[in-house]
PDB file of N, CA and C in Angstrom:
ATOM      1  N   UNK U1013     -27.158-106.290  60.259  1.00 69.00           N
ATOM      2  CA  UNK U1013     -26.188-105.265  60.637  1.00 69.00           C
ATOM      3  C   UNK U1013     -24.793-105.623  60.124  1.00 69.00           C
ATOM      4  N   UNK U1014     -24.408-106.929  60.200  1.00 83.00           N
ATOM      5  CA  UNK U1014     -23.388-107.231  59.493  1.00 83.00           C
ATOM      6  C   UNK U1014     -23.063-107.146  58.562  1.00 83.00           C
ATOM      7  N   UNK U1015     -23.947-107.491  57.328  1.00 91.00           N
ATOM      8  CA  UNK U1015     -23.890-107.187  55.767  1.00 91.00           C
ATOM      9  C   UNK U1015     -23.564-105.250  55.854  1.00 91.00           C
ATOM     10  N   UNK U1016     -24.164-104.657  56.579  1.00 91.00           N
ATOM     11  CA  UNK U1016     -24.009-103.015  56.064  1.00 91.00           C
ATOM     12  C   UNK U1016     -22.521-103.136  57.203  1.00 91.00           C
ATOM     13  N   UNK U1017     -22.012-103.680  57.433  1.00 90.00           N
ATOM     14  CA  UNK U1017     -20.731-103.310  58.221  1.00 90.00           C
ATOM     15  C   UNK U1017     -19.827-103.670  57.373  1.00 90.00           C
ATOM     16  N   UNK U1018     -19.859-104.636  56.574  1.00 94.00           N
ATOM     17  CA  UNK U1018     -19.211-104.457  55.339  1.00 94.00           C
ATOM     18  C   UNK U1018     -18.959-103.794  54.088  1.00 94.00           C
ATOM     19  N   UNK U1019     -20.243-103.266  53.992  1.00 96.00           N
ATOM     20  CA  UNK U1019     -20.549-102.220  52.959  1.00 96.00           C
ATOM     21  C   UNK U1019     -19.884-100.920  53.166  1.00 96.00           C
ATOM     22  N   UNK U1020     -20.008-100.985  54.743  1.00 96.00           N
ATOM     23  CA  UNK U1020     -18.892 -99.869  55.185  1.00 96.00           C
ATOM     24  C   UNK U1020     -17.915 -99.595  55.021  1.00 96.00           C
ATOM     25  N   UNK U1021     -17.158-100.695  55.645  1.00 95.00           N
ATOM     26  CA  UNK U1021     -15.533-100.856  54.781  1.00 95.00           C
ATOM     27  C   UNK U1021     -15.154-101.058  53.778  1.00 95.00           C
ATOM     28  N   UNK U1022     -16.250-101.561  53.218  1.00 97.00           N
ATOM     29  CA  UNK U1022     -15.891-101.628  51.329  1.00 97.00           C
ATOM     30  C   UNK U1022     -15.717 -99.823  51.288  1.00 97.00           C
ATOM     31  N   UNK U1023     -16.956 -99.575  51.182  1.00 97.00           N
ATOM     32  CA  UNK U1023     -16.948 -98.226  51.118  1.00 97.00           C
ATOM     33  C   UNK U1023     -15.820 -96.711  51.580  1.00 97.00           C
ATOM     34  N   UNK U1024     -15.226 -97.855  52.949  1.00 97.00           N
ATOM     35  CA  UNK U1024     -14.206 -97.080  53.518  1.00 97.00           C
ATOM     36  C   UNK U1024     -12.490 -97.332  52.371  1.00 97.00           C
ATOM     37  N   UNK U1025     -12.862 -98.426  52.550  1.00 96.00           N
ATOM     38  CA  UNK U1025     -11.120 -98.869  51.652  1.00 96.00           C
ATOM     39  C   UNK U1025     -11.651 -98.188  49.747  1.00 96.00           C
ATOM     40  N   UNK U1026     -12.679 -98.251  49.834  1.00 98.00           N
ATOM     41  CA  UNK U1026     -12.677 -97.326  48.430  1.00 98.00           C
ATOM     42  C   UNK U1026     -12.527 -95.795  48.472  1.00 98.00           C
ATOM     43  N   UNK U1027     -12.257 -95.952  49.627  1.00 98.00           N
ATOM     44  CA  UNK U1027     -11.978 -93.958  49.562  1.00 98.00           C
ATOM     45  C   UNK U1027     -13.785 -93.280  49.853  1.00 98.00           C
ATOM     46  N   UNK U1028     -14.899 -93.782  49.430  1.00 98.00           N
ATOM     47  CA  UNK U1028     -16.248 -93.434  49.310  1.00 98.00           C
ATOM     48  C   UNK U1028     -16.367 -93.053  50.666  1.00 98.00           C
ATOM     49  N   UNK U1029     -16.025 -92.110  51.738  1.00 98.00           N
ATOM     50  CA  UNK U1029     -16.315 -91.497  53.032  1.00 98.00           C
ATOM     51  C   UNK U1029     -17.496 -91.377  52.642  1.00 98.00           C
ATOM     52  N   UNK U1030     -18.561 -90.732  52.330  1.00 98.00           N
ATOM     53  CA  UNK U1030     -19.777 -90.183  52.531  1.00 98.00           C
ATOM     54  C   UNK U1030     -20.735 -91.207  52.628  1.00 98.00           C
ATOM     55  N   UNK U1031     -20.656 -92.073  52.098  1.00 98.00           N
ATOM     56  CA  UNK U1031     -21.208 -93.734  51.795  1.00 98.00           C
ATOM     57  C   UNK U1031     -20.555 -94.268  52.903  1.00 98.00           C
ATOM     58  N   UNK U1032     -19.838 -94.230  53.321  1.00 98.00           N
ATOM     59  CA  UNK U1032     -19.116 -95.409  54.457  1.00 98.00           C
ATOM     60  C   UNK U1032     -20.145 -94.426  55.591  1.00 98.00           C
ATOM     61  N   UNK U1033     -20.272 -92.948  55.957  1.00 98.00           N
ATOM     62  CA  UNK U1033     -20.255 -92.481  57.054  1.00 98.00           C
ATOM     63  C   UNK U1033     -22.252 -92.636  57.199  1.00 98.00           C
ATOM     64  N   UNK U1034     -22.656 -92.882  56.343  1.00 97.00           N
ATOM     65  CA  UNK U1034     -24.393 -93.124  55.799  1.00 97.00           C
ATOM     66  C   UNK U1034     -24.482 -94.216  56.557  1.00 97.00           C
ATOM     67  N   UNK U1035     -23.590 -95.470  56.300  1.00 97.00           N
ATOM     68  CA  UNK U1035     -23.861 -96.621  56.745  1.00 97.00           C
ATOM     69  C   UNK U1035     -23.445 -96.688  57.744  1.00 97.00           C
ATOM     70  N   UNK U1036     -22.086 -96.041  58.379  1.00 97.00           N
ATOM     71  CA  UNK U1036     -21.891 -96.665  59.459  1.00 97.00           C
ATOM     72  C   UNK U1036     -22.714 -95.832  61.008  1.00 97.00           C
ATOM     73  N   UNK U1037     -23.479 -94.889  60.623  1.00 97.00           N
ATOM     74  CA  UNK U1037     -24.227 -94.669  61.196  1.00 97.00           C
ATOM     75  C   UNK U1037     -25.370 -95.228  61.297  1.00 97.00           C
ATOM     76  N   UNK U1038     -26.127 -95.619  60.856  1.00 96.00           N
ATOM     77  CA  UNK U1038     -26.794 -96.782  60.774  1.00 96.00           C
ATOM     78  C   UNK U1038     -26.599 -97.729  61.668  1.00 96.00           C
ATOM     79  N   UNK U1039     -25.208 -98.317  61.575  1.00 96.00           N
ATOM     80  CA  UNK U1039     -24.518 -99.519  62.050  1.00 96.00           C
ATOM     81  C   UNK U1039     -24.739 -99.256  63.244  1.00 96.00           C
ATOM     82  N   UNK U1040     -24.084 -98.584  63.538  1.00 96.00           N
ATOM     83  CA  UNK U1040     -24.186 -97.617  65.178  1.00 96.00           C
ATOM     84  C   UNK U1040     -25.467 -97.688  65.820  1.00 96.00           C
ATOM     85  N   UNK U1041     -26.370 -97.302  65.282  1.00 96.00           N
ATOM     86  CA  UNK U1041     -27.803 -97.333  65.638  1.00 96.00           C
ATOM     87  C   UNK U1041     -28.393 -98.545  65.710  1.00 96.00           C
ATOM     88  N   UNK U1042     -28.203 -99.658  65.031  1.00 94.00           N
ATOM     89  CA  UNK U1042     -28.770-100.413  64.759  1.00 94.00           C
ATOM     90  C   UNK U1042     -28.232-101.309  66.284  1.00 94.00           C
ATOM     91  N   UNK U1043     -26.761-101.109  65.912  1.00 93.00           N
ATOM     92  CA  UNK U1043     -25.434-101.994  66.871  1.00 93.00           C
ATOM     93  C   UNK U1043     -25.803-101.358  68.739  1.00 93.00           C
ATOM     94  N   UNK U1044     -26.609-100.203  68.947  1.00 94.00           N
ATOM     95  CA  UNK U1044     -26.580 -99.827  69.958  1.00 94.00           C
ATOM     96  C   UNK U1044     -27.746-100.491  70.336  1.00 94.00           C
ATOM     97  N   UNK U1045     -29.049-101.128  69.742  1.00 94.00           N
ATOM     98  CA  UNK U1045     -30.094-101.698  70.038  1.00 94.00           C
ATOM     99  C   UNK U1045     -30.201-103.114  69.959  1.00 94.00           C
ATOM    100  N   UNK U1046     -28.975-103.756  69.771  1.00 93.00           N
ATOM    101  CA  UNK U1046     -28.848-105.042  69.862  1.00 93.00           C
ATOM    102  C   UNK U1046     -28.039-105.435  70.254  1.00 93.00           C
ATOM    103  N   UNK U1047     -27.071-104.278  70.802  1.00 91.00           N
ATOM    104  CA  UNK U1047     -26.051-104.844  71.556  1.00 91.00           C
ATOM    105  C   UNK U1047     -25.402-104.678  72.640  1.00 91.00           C
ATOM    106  N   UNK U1048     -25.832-102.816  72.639  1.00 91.00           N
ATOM    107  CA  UNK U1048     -25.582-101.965  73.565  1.00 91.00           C
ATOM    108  C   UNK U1048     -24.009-101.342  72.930  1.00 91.00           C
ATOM    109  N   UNK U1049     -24.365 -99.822  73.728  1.00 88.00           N
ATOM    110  CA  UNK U1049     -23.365 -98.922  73.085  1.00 88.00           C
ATOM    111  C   UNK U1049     -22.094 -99.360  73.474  1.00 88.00           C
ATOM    112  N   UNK U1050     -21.443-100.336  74.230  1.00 87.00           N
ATOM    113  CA  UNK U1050     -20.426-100.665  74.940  1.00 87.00           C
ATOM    114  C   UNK U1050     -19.930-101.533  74.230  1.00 87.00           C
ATOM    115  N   UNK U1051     -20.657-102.468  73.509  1.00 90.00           N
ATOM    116  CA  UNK U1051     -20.108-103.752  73.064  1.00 90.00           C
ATOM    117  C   UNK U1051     -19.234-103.572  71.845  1.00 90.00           C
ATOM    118  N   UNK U1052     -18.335-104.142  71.685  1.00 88.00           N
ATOM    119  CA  UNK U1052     -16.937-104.385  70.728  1.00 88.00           C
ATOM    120  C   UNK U1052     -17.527-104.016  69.128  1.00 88.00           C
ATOM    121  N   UNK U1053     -18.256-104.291  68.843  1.00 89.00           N
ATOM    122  CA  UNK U1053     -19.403-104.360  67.574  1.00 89.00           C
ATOM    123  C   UNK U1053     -19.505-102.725  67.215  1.00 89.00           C
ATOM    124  N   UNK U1054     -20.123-102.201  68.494  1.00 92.00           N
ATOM    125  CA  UNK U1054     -20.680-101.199  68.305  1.00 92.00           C
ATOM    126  C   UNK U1054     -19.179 -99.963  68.310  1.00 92.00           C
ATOM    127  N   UNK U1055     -18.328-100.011  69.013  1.00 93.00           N
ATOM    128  CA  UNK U1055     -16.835 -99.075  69.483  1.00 93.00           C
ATOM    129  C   UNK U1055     -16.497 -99.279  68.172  1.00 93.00           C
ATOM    130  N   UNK U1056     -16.339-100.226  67.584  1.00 93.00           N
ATOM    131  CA  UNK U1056     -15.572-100.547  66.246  1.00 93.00           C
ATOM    132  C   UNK U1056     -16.044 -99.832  65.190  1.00 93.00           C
ATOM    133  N   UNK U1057     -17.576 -99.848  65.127  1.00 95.00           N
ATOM    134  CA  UNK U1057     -18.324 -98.623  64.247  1.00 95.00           C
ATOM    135  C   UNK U1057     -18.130 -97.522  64.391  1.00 95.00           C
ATOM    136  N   UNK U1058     -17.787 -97.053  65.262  1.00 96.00           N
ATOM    137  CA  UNK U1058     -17.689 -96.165  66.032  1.00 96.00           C
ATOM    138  C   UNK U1058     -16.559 -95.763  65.508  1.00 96.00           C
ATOM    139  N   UNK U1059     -15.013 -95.832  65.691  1.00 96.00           N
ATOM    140  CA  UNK U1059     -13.776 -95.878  64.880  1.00 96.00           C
ATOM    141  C   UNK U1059     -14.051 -96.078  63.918  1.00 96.00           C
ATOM    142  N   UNK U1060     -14.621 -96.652  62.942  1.00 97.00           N
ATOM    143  CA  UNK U1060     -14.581 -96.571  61.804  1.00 97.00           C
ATOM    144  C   UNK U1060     -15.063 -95.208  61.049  1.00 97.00           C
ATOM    145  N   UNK U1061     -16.425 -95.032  61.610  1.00 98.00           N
ATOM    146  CA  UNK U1061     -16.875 -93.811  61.562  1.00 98.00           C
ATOM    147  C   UNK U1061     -16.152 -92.427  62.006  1.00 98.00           C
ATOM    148  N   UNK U1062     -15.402 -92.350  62.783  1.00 97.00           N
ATOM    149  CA  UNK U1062     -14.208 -91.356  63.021  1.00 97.00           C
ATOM    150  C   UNK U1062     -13.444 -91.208  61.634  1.00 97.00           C
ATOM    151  N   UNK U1063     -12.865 -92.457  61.434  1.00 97.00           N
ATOM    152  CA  UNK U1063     -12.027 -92.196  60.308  1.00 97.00           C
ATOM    153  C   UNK U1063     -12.849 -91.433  59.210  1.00 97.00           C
ATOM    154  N   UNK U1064     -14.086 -91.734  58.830  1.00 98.00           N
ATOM    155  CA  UNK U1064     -14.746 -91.966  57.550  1.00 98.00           C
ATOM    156  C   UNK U1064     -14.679 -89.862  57.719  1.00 98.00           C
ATOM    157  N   UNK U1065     -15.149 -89.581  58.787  1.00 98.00           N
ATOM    158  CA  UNK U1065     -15.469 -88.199  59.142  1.00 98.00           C
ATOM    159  C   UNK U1065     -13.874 -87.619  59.085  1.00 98.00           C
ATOM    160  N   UNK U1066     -12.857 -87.987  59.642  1.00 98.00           N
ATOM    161  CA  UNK U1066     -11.215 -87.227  59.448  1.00 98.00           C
ATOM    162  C   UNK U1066     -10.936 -87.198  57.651  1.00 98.00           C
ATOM    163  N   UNK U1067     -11.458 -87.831  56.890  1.00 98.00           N
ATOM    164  CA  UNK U1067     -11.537 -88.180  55.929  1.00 98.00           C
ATOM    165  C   UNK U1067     -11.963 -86.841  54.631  1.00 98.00           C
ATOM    166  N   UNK U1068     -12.899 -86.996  56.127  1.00 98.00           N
ATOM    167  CA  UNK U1068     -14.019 -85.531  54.674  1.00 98.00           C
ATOM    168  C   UNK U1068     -13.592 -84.371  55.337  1.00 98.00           C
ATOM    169  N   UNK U1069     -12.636 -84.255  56.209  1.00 98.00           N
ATOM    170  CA  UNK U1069     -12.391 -82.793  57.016  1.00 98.00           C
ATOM    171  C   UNK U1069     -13.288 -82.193  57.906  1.00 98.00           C
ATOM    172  N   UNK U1070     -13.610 -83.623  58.584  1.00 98.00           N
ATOM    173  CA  UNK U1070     -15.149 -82.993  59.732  1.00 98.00           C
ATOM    174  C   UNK U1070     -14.049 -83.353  61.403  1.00 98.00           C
ATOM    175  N   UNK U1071     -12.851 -82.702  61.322  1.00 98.00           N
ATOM    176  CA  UNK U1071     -12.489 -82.700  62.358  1.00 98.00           C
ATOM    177  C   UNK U1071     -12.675 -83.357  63.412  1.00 98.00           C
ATOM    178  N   UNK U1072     -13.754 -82.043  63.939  1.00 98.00           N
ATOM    179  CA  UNK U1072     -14.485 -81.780  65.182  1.00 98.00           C
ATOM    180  C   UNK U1072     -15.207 -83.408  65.647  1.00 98.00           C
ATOM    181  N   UNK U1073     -16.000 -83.506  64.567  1.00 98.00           N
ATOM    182  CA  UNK U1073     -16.704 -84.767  64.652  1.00 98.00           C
ATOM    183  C   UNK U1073     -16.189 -86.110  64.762  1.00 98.00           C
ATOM    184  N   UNK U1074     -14.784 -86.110  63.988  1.00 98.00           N
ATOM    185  CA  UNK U1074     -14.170 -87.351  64.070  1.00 98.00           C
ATOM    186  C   UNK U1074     -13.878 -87.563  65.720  1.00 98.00           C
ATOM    187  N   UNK U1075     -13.054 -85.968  65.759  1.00 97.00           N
ATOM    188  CA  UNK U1075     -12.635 -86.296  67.317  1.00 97.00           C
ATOM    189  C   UNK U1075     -13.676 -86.778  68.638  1.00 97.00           C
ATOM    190  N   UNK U1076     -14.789 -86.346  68.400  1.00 97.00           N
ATOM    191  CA  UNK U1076     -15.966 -86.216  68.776  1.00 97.00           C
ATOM    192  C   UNK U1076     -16.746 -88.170  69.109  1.00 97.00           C
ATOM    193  N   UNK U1077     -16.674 -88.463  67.433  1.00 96.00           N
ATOM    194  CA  UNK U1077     -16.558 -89.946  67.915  1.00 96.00           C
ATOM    195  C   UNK U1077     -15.666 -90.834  68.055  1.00 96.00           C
ATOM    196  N   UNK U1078     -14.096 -90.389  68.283  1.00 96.00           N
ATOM    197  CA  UNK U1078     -13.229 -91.365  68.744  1.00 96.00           C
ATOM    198  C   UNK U1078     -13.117 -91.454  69.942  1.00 96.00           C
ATOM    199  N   UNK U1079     -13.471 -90.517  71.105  1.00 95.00           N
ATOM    200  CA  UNK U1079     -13.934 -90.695  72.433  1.00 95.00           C
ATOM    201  C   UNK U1079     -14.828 -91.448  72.586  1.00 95.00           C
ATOM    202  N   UNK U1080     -15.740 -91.064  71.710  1.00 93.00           N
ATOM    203  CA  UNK U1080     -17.128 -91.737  72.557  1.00 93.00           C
ATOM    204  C   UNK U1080     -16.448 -93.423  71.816  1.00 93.00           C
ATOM    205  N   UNK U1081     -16.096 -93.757  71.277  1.00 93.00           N
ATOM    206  CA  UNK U1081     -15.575 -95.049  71.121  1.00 93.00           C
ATOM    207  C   UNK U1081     -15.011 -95.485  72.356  1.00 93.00           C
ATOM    208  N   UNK U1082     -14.387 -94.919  72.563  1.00 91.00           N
ATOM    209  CA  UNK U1082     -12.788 -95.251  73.508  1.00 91.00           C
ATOM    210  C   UNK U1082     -13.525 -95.193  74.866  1.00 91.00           C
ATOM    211  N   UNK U1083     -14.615 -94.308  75.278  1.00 88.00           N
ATOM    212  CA  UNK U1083     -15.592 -94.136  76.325  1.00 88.00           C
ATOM    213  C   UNK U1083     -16.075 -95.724  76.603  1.00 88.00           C
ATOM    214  N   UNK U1084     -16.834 -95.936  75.436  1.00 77.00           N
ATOM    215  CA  UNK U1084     -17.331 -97.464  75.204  1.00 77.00           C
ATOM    216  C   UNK U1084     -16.761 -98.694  75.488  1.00 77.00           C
ATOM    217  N   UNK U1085     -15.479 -98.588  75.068  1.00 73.00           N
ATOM    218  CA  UNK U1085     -14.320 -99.693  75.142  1.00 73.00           C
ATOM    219  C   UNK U1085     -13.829 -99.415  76.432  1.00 73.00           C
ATOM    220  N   UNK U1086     -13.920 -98.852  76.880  1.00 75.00           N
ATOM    221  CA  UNK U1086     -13.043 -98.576  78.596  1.00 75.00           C
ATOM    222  C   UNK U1086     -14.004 -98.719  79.307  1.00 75.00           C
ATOM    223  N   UNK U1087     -15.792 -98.889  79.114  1.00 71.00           N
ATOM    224  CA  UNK U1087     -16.936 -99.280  79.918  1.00 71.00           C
ATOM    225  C   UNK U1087     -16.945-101.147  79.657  1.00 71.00           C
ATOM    226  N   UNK U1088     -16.504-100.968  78.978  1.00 68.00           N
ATOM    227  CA  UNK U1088     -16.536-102.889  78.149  1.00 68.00           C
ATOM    228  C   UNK U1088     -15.536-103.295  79.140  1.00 68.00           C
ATOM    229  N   UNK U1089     -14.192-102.728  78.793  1.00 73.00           N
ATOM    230  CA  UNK U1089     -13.312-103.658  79.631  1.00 73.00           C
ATOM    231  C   UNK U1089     -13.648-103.644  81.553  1.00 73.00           C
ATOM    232  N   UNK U1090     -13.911-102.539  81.749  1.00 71.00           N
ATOM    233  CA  UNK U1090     -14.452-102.508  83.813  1.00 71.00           C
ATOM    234  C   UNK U1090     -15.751-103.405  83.449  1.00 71.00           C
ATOM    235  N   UNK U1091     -16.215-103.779  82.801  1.00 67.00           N
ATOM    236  CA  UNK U1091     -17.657-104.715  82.754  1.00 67.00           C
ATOM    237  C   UNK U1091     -16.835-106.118  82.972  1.00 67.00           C
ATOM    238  N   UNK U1092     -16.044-106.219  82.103  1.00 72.00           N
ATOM    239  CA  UNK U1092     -15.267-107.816  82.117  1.00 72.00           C
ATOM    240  C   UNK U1092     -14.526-107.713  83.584  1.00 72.00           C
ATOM    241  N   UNK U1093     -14.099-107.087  83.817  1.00 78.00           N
ATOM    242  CA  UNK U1093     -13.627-106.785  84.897  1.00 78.00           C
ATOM    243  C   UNK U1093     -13.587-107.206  86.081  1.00 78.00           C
ATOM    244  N   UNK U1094     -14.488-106.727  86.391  1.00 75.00           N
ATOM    245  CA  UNK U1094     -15.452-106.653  87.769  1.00 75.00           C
ATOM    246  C   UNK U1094     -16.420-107.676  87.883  1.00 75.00           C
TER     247      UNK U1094
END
């Protein structure tokens, strides 16, 4: 999962959205079964993938997964928490 999380951001800092948003879905999927959707790993894909989507003019969707990021990261931190 790590090697394609790089491929991502390669992909992202090259401008290549459609390629970054392939993989980092993936990532996501992969990152939610080994780590759980909460964990730092997985939110971060998650933002990344927002961007990759504001990128190509998918709005809706970016906005769509920068919550559910931020959802994730605000379940992470009440986990440490408590």
């Amino acid at each position: 999962a790590r090697i394609r999380r790089v491929r991502a951001d390669v992909n992202l800092s090259l401008g290549k959205f459609a390629e970054a948003e392939t993989i980092l879905r993936d990532v996501i999927a992969r990152g939610e079964k080994l780590y759980g959707s909460t964990s730092s790993m997985t939110s971060s894909a998650e933002t990344n993938l927002a961007i990759a989507l504001q990128a190509q003019g998918k709005h809706r969707d970016a906005i769509a997964m920068q919550l559910r990021s931020m959802s994730g990261s605000q379940a992470a931190i009440e986990n440490v928490l408590t």
